[in-house]
Structures are given as C-alpha cells and as structure tokens.
C-alpha cells in the first residue's frame, strides 16, 4: 500500500467513525491492544487522528515467552506515542479449571471485567476492539456450523453498548498492507496458524476454497451479512409486537401464551426469539423446553442465568430465580445431558481403561458408576448438606466448603449438587465426594462434564 493509499485508508477510517457515530470528541476511548496487526493498526489510526485514548493489554499467560513479548511491544509502542498503557496478567488456565469455562469464554470474561474496571476508574466512556470484516465473516460460518438462529448469522456488530469496532470497514489484507506502508510494528500470534481451532479452520481452509470459486467473496458476504442484519431488525420489530399479545405479567411471573399465535406463525421461532432476547435462555435450553412443551410435559424446569421457565397446563411460565429456588432434576441412567442453573451437564458411560485418572479439571467429575443409585438427582444445595470431600475421610458441610473455597454470594445461591439416593456425589463444578471416587477396584465410570451456557 503506497503512502497515498495509506492516507486514503486513514480517511476511510475517519469516515466510518463519523458515519456510524461511534463516539464524540468528548469521549475517552480505551483501545484494547493485543500486539497483533489489527490492534496495532487501530492504535496508529486513533493516535494519528488525535483522539483521546488509552491502551489496555491483557497477558493471558497461555503462550509463554510469546505472551510476554506481546506485552513488551504494546507497552513500548504506547510509550512512544505518549499514551497511558494498562497491563494485566491473568491466570487463565487456573480460571478455566475453576469455572469449567472454555479458554475462549474464560479469556473473554476476564478481559471485559477488567475493561469495565478501567473505564470506571479512569473515566473511559468507550471500549474499542479491533475486529474487521473478515472476523465478521468467520463468525458467520462459526455460528452456521454450530447451529444458530438468524441473529447468529448477522456477524459482528459495529457497536454494542459502550463497545465499538471501528475497523469493520476494512479487510485483514487492507489492514496488513497499511501496517507495512506505515512501518507499524506488530507480532503474529502462533496460535493463529493452528487448525485445532474452528475459527482458524474456517480462515485457513474454508474461506480460501470459497474465494477460489468466487473472487468477490468478501464483498458478497459483506452484503449478505448486511441483509441478514436488516432482516433481524425487522424480526425484532415483529417480535416486539407479538410480545405484547403473548406475554402476560402477574405478581412477577411472566406467562408466554403461544396458543395465542395464529396457525401461520411458527411457535418455536417466536419462543426462541422471546426467551433468548428477553430472558437469556440459550438455544439448547429453548429446544429442550419446546420439545417438552409439545409433548405436554408439566412441571419441568429450565434455567437461564437469571430466570427459570417451567411448564404448567400448556403454558410457559418464566420467573426470576428465587434465592430459595429448590428445583429438583431427575437424571436417568440413559440420559445424555441435563440443564441446571446456567450450566449443562453431559454424561458419558465408559470403562476405567479409557479415561484419564489424574489432573481432572473441576468442571469434570469421574464417578465409580457401580456405586450409583438411579435416578440421580440434581438440586440446589441446602443448609445442613454435607459430603466427604475428595481426598479426605471426614464429613464437611457444603456451606463451610463453599466459604473455605471463597465462593461468592451470588455463586453460592446458584450452586447445584448431584445426589445418589441421599448422598451427595458431586458439588457440581467443584469437588466430588470421596465415597464415589475411582479406586483400583473400579471398573465402570460415569464421566460428567459441565459447560457454562
């Protein structure tokens, strides 16, 4: 990219910011800079245009010396440009084991919690993230392959609340060419070349194949995503009108009356849009709920992070999760998964020779299956509950265990336990009971994996 073209790129950036009203002259903008080419170009553009910015860099301590070298580069570039730079190191691996989150989910939560802290402490009004149009296209395919509704096909938004993405006008190629033309230093994350990640498989494999078929693939997908985003706006408008007809609130309980929809309106679609956008229910949970609804099941409960939905007499009732919510979920021997709180538990029956018997993370439980009495039960812990923590021989009250392990008050309220008969098998996501642990005599294993939804 010649100097003239790089100047045009800067003007395109200014125009994109202005056209989309991403921020005002009075805003203080926190730039999230990893050291990669996208964020280093974003840093250059903002400083060249004279905007009021600071830099935040996260070291997730996952790539050894590479992570440390990224940190040094970002700090040095911010110093050269006279910009305040904040850095934080995270024990990401430890957080993954503590919460059961994937690496991507744990890193995302950690960084945005910290960004919010920086905004509150230093007066930043806006957080800028360096996603571009190719990221949005890759997100389209990720969601398509994982299964999604219309909203998941609208790519990455330019703005959401106080988070902006000011490079969404540009492609990865254009950004790299600008970096070369302006001699902007950046580092290449070696994990970007690993095809064990779905995004990289799409970026390095699928997208180049499609581009061979249609060289105008990027501009075509930009238009497709824009059309889908407009369709989602229309759906949102229609759902807002439908919501007024099918939702009734009484004494804090919201009732969803799907029977009020006409025959030509798809119930499952409306239920997903309302339950997901209004109450935060994930697609897996909505699918399970609607299967139970159509089967005429009564009394079964389904959870989002803050809400519980239950079926009663052909209606779906939704209420905030009460502090003393005491639901009980039965788990049969042939069940493959169940939902509890903001988690889904996956069950796998296997034998002792096929499992890893050491270094198991907290989000996984490996239980001696021959000691279990079915059906198992999932419920919230209660005062007076006790168990024998793995590796110990004496009883411990669940409440004392949660206190000793520094579980926050909100998490305590949502803590589930898995029981066999009247005995606790697992403090879900935290510790198994020693009485159900694998021994040298164990033959059959129930492997349970918890994922946060």
Coordinates of C-alpha atoms in Angstrom, one line a residue:
X1 CA 0.0 0.0 0.0
X2 CA 1.6 3.2 -1.2
X3 CA 1.6 6.4 1.0
X4 CA -1.3 7.8 -0.9
X5 CA -3.3 4.7 -0.4
X6 CA -2.5 4.6 3.3
X7 CA -3.7 8.2 3.6
X8 CA -7.0 7.1 1.9
X9 CA -7.2 4.3 4.4
X10 CA -7.0 6.8 7.2
X11 CA -9.7 8.9 5.6
X12 CA -11.9 5.8 5.3
X13 CA -11.4 5.2 9.0
X14 CA -12.4 8.8 9.8
X15 CA -15.5 8.5 7.6
X16 CA -16.5 5.2 9.1
X17 CA -16.3 6.6 12.6
X18 CA -18.3 9.7 11.6
X19 CA -20.9 7.9 9.5
X20 CA -21.6 5.4 12.3
X21 CA -21.4 8.0 15.1
X22 CA -19.1 5.7 17.1
X23 CA -18.0 8.3 19.6
X24 CA -17.8 12.1 20.1
X25 CA -14.9 14.5 20.6
X26 CA -15.6 14.4 24.4
X27 CA -15.3 10.6 24.7
X28 CA -12.3 8.9 26.2
X29 CA -11.6 5.7 24.4
X30 CA -9.9 2.6 25.8
X31 CA -8.1 0.8 23.0
X32 CA -7.8 -3.0 23.5
X33 CA -4.4 -3.8 22.0
X34 CA -3.1 -7.4 21.8
X35 CA 0.1 -6.7 19.8
X36 CA -1.3 -8.2 16.6
X37 CA -1.6 -6.3 13.4
X38 CA -5.3 -5.4 13.7
X39 CA -5.0 -3.8 17.1
X40 CA -1.6 -2.1 16.4
X41 CA -3.1 -0.5 13.3
X42 CA -6.1 0.6 15.3
X43 CA -3.7 2.2 17.8
X44 CA -2.0 4.0 15.0
X45 CA -5.2 5.3 13.4
X46 CA -6.6 6.7 16.7
X47 CA -3.4 8.5 17.6
X48 CA -2.8 9.8 14.1
X49 CA -6.4 11.3 14.2
X50 CA -5.7 12.8 17.6
X51 CA -8.5 11.1 19.6
X52 CA -8.3 10.9 23.4
X53 CA -7.2 7.3 24.1
X54 CA -5.6 4.9 26.5
X55 CA -4.4 1.4 25.9
X56 CA -5.3 -1.8 27.7
X57 CA -3.3 -5.0 27.1
X58 CA -4.2 -8.5 28.5
X59 CA -1.5 -11.1 29.0
X60 CA -3.4 -14.4 29.4
X61 CA -0.1 -16.2 30.1
X62 CA -1.0 -19.0 27.7
X63 CA 1.9 -18.8 25.2
X64 CA 4.9 -18.5 27.5
X65 CA 7.6 -16.1 26.1
X66 CA 5.3 -15.1 23.2
X67 CA 2.8 -13.6 25.6
X68 CA 5.5 -11.7 27.4
X69 CA 6.9 -10.3 24.2
X70 CA 3.5 -9.1 23.1
X71 CA 3.2 -7.3 26.4
X72 CA 6.6 -5.6 25.9
X73 CA 5.7 -4.5 22.3
X74 CA 2.4 -2.9 23.3
X75 CA 3.9 -1.1 26.3
X76 CA 6.8 0.3 24.2
X77 CA 4.5 1.5 21.3
X78 CA 2.2 3.2 23.8
X79 CA 5.2 4.9 25.4
X80 CA 6.5 6.1 22.1
X81 CA 3.1 7.6 21.3
X82 CA 2.8 9.2 24.8
X83 CA -0.3 7.1 25.7
X84 CA -1.3 5.7 29.0
X85 CA -0.9 1.9 29.0
X86 CA -2.5 -0.5 31.4
X87 CA -1.5 -4.2 31.6
X88 CA -2.8 -7.1 33.5
X89 CA -1.7 -10.7 33.7
X90 CA -4.3 -13.4 34.1
X91 CA -4.1 -17.0 35.4
X92 CA -6.4 -18.1 32.5
X93 CA -5.6 -21.8 32.9
X94 CA -6.5 -21.7 36.6
X95 CA -9.7 -19.8 35.9
X96 CA -10.7 -22.4 33.3
X97 CA -10.2 -25.2 35.8
X98 CA -12.1 -23.2 38.5
X99 CA -15.2 -22.4 36.4
X100 CA -15.3 -25.1 33.8
X101 CA -15.3 -22.5 31.0
X102 CA -13.5 -22.9 27.7
X103 CA -10.3 -21.0 27.1
X104 CA -12.2 -18.6 24.8
X105 CA -15.0 -18.0 27.3
X106 CA -12.7 -17.5 30.3
X107 CA -10.4 -15.1 28.5
X108 CA -13.4 -13.1 27.2
X109 CA -15.0 -12.8 30.7
X110 CA -11.7 -11.9 32.3
X111 CA -10.8 -9.1 29.8
X112 CA -14.2 -7.5 29.7
X113 CA -14.5 -7.4 33.5
X114 CA -11.1 -5.7 33.6
X115 CA -12.0 -3.3 30.8
X116 CA -15.1 -2.3 32.8
X117 CA -13.0 -1.7 35.9
X118 CA -10.6 0.5 33.9
X119 CA -13.5 2.6 32.5
X120 CA -14.9 3.1 35.9
X121 CA -11.6 4.0 37.5
X122 CA -10.1 6.2 34.8
X123 CA -13.2 7.7 33.1
X124 CA -13.1 6.0 29.8
X125 CA -16.5 6.1 28.1
X126 CA -15.9 3.8 25.1
X127 CA -14.0 0.5 24.6
X128 CA -12.6 -0.1 21.1
X129 CA -12.0 -3.6 19.8
X130 CA -10.1 -4.3 16.5
X131 CA -12.4 -6.7 14.7
X132 CA -12.7 -6.3 11.0
X133 CA -15.0 -7.5 8.2
X134 CA -13.1 -10.9 7.8
X135 CA -13.7 -11.6 11.5
X136 CA -17.4 -11.0 11.0
X137 CA -17.5 -13.4 8.0
X138 CA -15.7 -16.0 10.0
X139 CA -18.1 -15.6 12.9
X140 CA -21.0 -16.1 10.4
X141 CA -19.6 -19.5 9.4
X142 CA -18.7 -20.5 13.0
X143 CA -22.3 -19.9 14.1
X144 CA -23.7 -21.5 11.0
X145 CA -21.7 -24.7 11.7
X146 CA -22.5 -24.8 15.4
X147 CA -26.2 -24.1 14.8
X148 CA -27.8 -20.8 15.3
X149 CA -30.8 -18.6 14.7
X150 CA -31.0 -15.6 12.4
X151 CA -29.2 -13.4 15.0
X152 CA -26.1 -15.6 14.9
X153 CA -25.8 -15.0 11.1
X154 CA -25.6 -11.2 11.4
X155 CA -21.9 -11.3 12.1
X156 CA -20.1 -8.9 14.5
X157 CA -21.9 -5.6 15.2
X158 CA -20.2 -2.3 14.9
X159 CA -21.4 -1.1 18.3
X160 CA -22.9 -2.9 21.3
X161 CA -23.5 -0.7 24.3
X162 CA -20.1 1.0 25.0
X163 CA -18.1 -1.4 22.9
X164 CA -17.2 -0.2 19.3
X165 CA -15.5 -1.9 16.4
X166 CA -14.0 0.9 14.3
X167 CA -12.2 -1.3 11.8
X168 CA -15.3 -3.1 10.5
X169 CA -14.9 -1.2 7.2
X170 CA -11.6 -3.0 6.4
X171 CA -10.4 -6.4 5.4
X172 CA -7.5 -8.2 7.0
X173 CA -5.4 -7.7 3.8
X174 CA -6.0 -4.0 3.8
X175 CA -5.1 -3.7 7.5
X176 CA -1.8 -5.6 6.9
X177 CA -0.9 -3.5 3.9
X178 CA -1.5 -0.3 5.9
X179 CA 0.8 -1.7 8.7
X180 CA 3.6 -2.4 6.1
X181 CA 3.2 1.0 4.4
X182 CA 3.3 2.9 7.8
X183 CA 6.0 0.6 9.2
X184 CA 3.8 -0.3 12.2
X185 CA 5.4 -3.0 14.4
X186 CA 3.2 -6.0 15.2
X187 CA 3.5 -9.6 16.3
X188 CA 2.0 -12.7 14.8
X189 CA 0.2 -15.0 17.3
X190 CA 1.5 -18.5 16.5
X191 CA -1.9 -19.9 17.6
X192 CA -3.4 -18.2 14.5
X193 CA -1.7 -20.9 12.4
X194 CA -3.1 -23.8 14.4
X195 CA -6.0 -25.6 12.7
X196 CA -7.2 -27.1 16.0
X197 CA -9.4 -24.0 16.5
X198 CA -12.6 -23.8 14.4
X199 CA -12.0 -20.1 13.5
X200 CA -8.6 -21.0 12.0
X201 CA -10.0 -23.9 10.1
X202 CA -12.5 -21.5 8.5
X203 CA -9.9 -18.8 8.0
X204 CA -7.2 -21.0 6.5
X205 CA -9.3 -23.8 4.9
X206 CA -12.9 -23.0 4.1
X207 CA -12.6 -19.3 3.1
X208 CA -9.7 -19.7 0.6
X209 CA -11.7 -22.5 -1.1
X210 CA -14.8 -20.4 -1.4
X211 CA -12.7 -17.4 -2.6
X212 CA -11.4 -19.6 -5.4
X213 CA -15.0 -20.2 -6.6
X214 CA -15.9 -16.5 -6.3
X215 CA -13.1 -14.0 -6.0
X216 CA -15.7 -11.4 -4.9
X217 CA -16.5 -13.5 -1.9
X218 CA -15.7 -10.8 0.7
X219 CA -17.8 -8.1 -0.8
X220 CA -20.6 -10.6 -1.4
X221 CA -20.5 -11.7 2.2
X222 CA -20.4 -8.2 3.4
X223 CA -23.7 -7.6 1.5
X224 CA -25.2 -10.9 2.8
X225 CA -24.5 -10.1 6.4
X226 CA -25.9 -6.6 6.0
X227 CA -29.1 -8.0 4.5
X228 CA -29.4 -10.5 7.4
X229 CA -28.8 -7.8 9.9
X230 CA -31.7 -5.8 8.4
X231 CA -33.9 -8.9 8.5
X232 CA -33.1 -9.3 12.2
X233 CA -34.1 -5.7 12.8
X234 CA -37.5 -6.5 11.1
X235 CA -37.8 -9.7 13.2
X236 CA -37.1 -7.7 16.4
X237 CA -39.8 -5.2 15.4
X238 CA -42.3 -8.0 14.8
X239 CA -41.4 -9.9 18.0
X240 CA -41.9 -6.7 20.0
X241 CA -45.5 -6.5 18.6
X242 CA -46.1 -10.2 19.2
X243 CA -44.7 -10.0 22.8
X244 CA -47.5 -7.6 23.7
X245 CA -50.0 -10.3 22.7
X246 CA -48.4 -13.5 24.1
X247 CA -46.7 -12.3 27.3
X248 CA -48.7 -11.5 30.5
X249 CA -47.1 -10.5 33.7
X250 CA -48.7 -11.1 37.1
X251 CA -47.1 -10.9 40.5
X252 CA -43.6 -11.0 39.0
X253 CA -44.3 -14.1 36.9
X254 CA -44.3 -13.8 33.1
X255 CA -46.5 -16.2 31.1
X256 CA -45.9 -17.0 27.5
X257 CA -49.1 -17.9 25.7
X258 CA -48.0 -19.5 22.5
X259 CA -51.6 -20.7 21.8
X260 CA -52.5 -17.1 21.0
X261 CA -50.4 -17.2 17.9
X262 CA -52.1 -17.8 14.6
X263 CA -51.6 -21.1 12.8
X264 CA -49.2 -19.5 10.2
X265 CA -46.8 -18.1 12.9
X266 CA -44.1 -20.7 13.9
X267 CA -44.3 -21.2 17.6
X268 CA -40.8 -22.5 18.1
X269 CA -39.3 -19.5 16.3
X270 CA -41.3 -17.0 18.4
X271 CA -40.5 -18.8 21.6
X272 CA -36.8 -18.8 20.8
X273 CA -36.7 -15.1 19.9
X274 CA -38.6 -14.1 23.1
X275 CA -36.9 -16.5 25.5
X276 CA -33.4 -15.7 24.2
X277 CA -33.5 -12.0 23.7
X278 CA -35.7 -11.1 26.7
X279 CA -34.7 -13.7 29.3
X280 CA -31.3 -15.0 28.1
X281 CA -32.2 -18.7 27.5
X282 CA -29.6 -20.4 25.2
X283 CA -30.8 -22.3 22.1
X284 CA -30.1 -25.7 23.6
X285 CA -32.3 -24.9 26.6
X286 CA -35.1 -23.4 24.4
X287 CA -35.0 -26.5 22.1
X288 CA -35.4 -28.8 25.1
X289 CA -38.1 -26.7 26.6
X290 CA -40.1 -26.7 23.4
X291 CA -39.8 -30.4 23.0
X292 CA -41.3 -30.8 26.5
X293 CA -44.0 -28.2 25.7
X294 CA -45.1 -30.0 22.5
X295 CA -45.1 -33.4 24.4
X296 CA -47.4 -32.0 27.0
X297 CA -44.9 -32.3 29.9
X298 CA -45.9 -30.5 33.1
X299 CA -43.7 -29.3 35.9
X300 CA -40.3 -29.5 34.2
X301 CA -37.9 -26.5 34.8
X302 CA -35.4 -24.9 32.6
X303 CA -32.8 -22.3 33.6
X304 CA -31.0 -19.3 32.1
X305 CA -28.6 -17.3 34.2
X306 CA -31.2 -15.2 35.9
X307 CA -34.5 -16.8 35.0
X308 CA -36.4 -20.1 35.4
X309 CA -39.0 -21.3 32.9
X310 CA -41.4 -24.0 33.8
X311 CA -44.3 -25.7 32.1
X312 CA -47.8 -25.7 33.6
X313 CA -51.1 -26.6 31.9
X314 CA -49.9 -25.9 28.4
X315 CA -48.3 -22.6 29.3
X316 CA -44.7 -21.5 29.7
X317 CA -44.2 -19.5 32.9
X318 CA -41.0 -17.5 33.5
X319 CA -39.8 -16.0 36.8
X320 CA -36.6 -14.7 38.3
X321 CA -34.6 -17.4 40.0
X322 CA -35.5 -17.1 43.7
X323 CA -32.8 -17.3 46.4
X324 CA -34.6 -20.3 47.8
X325 CA -35.4 -21.9 44.5
X326 CA -35.5 -25.6 45.3
X327 CA -35.9 -27.3 41.9
X328 CA -35.1 -31.0 41.6
X329 CA -34.0 -32.5 38.3
X330 CA -34.0 -36.3 37.8
X331 CA -31.2 -37.9 35.9
X332 CA -31.8 -41.4 34.5
X333 CA -29.1 -43.9 33.6
X334 CA -29.6 -43.3 29.8
X335 CA -29.7 -39.5 29.9
X336 CA -27.0 -37.8 27.9
X337 CA -27.4 -34.3 29.3
X338 CA -29.3 -32.2 31.7
X339 CA -29.6 -28.5 32.4
X340 CA -29.1 -26.9 35.9
X341 CA -28.8 -23.2 36.5
X342 CA -26.6 -21.6 33.9
X343 CA -24.9 -24.9 33.1
X344 CA -25.4 -28.1 31.0
X345 CA -24.1 -31.4 32.2
X346 CA -23.0 -34.0 29.7
X347 CA -23.0 -37.7 30.8
X348 CA -20.8 -40.4 29.3
X349 CA -20.6 -44.0 30.4
X350 CA -17.3 -45.7 29.9
X351 CA -14.8 -48.1 31.4
X352 CA -11.8 -47.5 33.6
X353 CA -9.3 -48.2 30.9
X354 CA -10.4 -45.4 28.6
X355 CA -10.2 -42.4 31.0
X356 CA -7.6 -40.1 32.3
X357 CA -7.4 -40.7 36.1
X358 CA -5.3 -37.7 37.1
X359 CA -5.3 -34.0 36.6
X360 CA -9.0 -33.8 36.0
X361 CA -10.3 -30.2 36.0
X362 CA -13.0 -29.1 38.4
X363 CA -15.6 -28.9 35.6
X364 CA -15.4 -32.6 35.2
X365 CA -16.4 -35.5 37.5
X366 CA -15.3 -39.1 37.1
X367 CA -17.5 -41.3 39.3
X368 CA -17.5 -45.0 40.1
X369 CA -20.7 -45.9 38.2
X370 CA -21.3 -49.1 40.1
X371 CA -21.8 -47.1 43.4
X372 CA -24.7 -45.0 42.0
X373 CA -28.4 -45.5 42.6
X374 CA -30.6 -44.2 39.7
X375 CA -32.3 -41.9 39.2
X376 CA -29.7 -39.4 40.3
X377 CA -31.0 -36.0 41.5
X378 CA -29.8 -32.5 40.8
X379 CA -30.8 -29.7 43.1
X380 CA -29.5 -26.6 44.8
X381 CA -27.6 -27.2 48.0
X382 CA -29.4 -26.7 51.3
X383 CA -28.3 -25.7 54.8
X384 CA -27.2 -28.9 56.6
X385 CA -26.0 -30.7 53.4
X386 CA -22.7 -32.5 53.9
X387 CA -20.3 -34.6 51.9
X388 CA -16.8 -36.2 52.2
X389 CA -14.5 -34.0 50.0
X390 CA -12.3 -36.0 47.6
X391 CA -9.0 -36.9 49.3
X392 CA -10.5 -36.6 52.8
X393 CA -12.0 -39.1 55.2
X394 CA -14.2 -36.8 57.3
X395 CA -17.5 -35.0 56.7
X396 CA -17.7 -31.4 55.7
X397 CA -20.8 -29.2 55.5
X398 CA -21.3 -27.9 52.0
X399 CA -21.8 -24.3 53.3
X400 CA -18.4 -24.5 55.0
X401 CA -16.8 -25.9 51.9
X402 CA -18.1 -23.0 49.8
X403 CA -16.9 -20.5 52.4
X404 CA -13.5 -22.0 52.6
X405 CA -13.1 -22.0 48.8
X406 CA -14.2 -18.3 48.6
X407 CA -17.3 -18.9 46.5
X408 CA -19.1 -15.5 46.1
X409 CA -22.6 -15.0 47.5
X410 CA -24.3 -15.0 44.0
X411 CA -22.5 -18.2 43.1
X412 CA -23.5 -19.9 46.4
X413 CA -27.1 -19.2 45.7
X414 CA -26.8 -21.0 42.3
X415 CA -24.7 -23.9 43.5
X416 CA -26.1 -27.3 42.5
X417 CA -25.3 -30.7 44.0
X418 CA -25.7 -34.1 42.4
X419 CA -27.1 -36.9 44.6
X420 CA -27.3 -40.6 44.6
X421 CA -30.1 -41.6 47.0
X422 CA -29.5 -39.1 49.9
X423 CA -25.7 -38.9 49.4
X424 CA -24.0 -36.1 47.6
X425 CA -21.9 -37.3 44.7
X426 CA -20.6 -34.0 43.3
X427 CA -20.6 -30.3 44.3
X428 CA -21.2 -29.5 40.7
X429 CA -18.2 -27.9 39.1
X430 CA -16.1 -28.0 42.3
X431 CA -15.5 -31.3 44.2
X432 CA -16.6 -34.9 44.1
X433 CA -17.4 -36.9 47.2
X434 CA -14.6 -39.3 48.1
X435 CA -17.1 -42.2 48.6
X436 CA -17.8 -42.2 44.8
X437 CA -14.2 -41.6 43.7
X438 CA -12.5 -44.1 41.4
X439 CA -10.3 -46.7 43.1
X440 CA -8.1 -49.6 41.9
X441 CA -11.2 -51.8 42.0
X442 CA -13.4 -49.5 39.9
X443 CA -14.5 -50.9 36.5
X444 CA -17.3 -48.7 35.2
X445 CA -17.1 -44.9 35.1
X446 CA -19.7 -42.2 34.8
X447 CA -17.9 -39.2 33.3
X448 CA -19.7 -35.9 33.7
X449 CA -18.6 -32.6 32.0
X450 CA -20.1 -29.3 33.0
X451 CA -20.2 -26.5 30.5
X452 CA -21.5 -23.0 31.3
X453 CA -24.2 -21.8 28.9

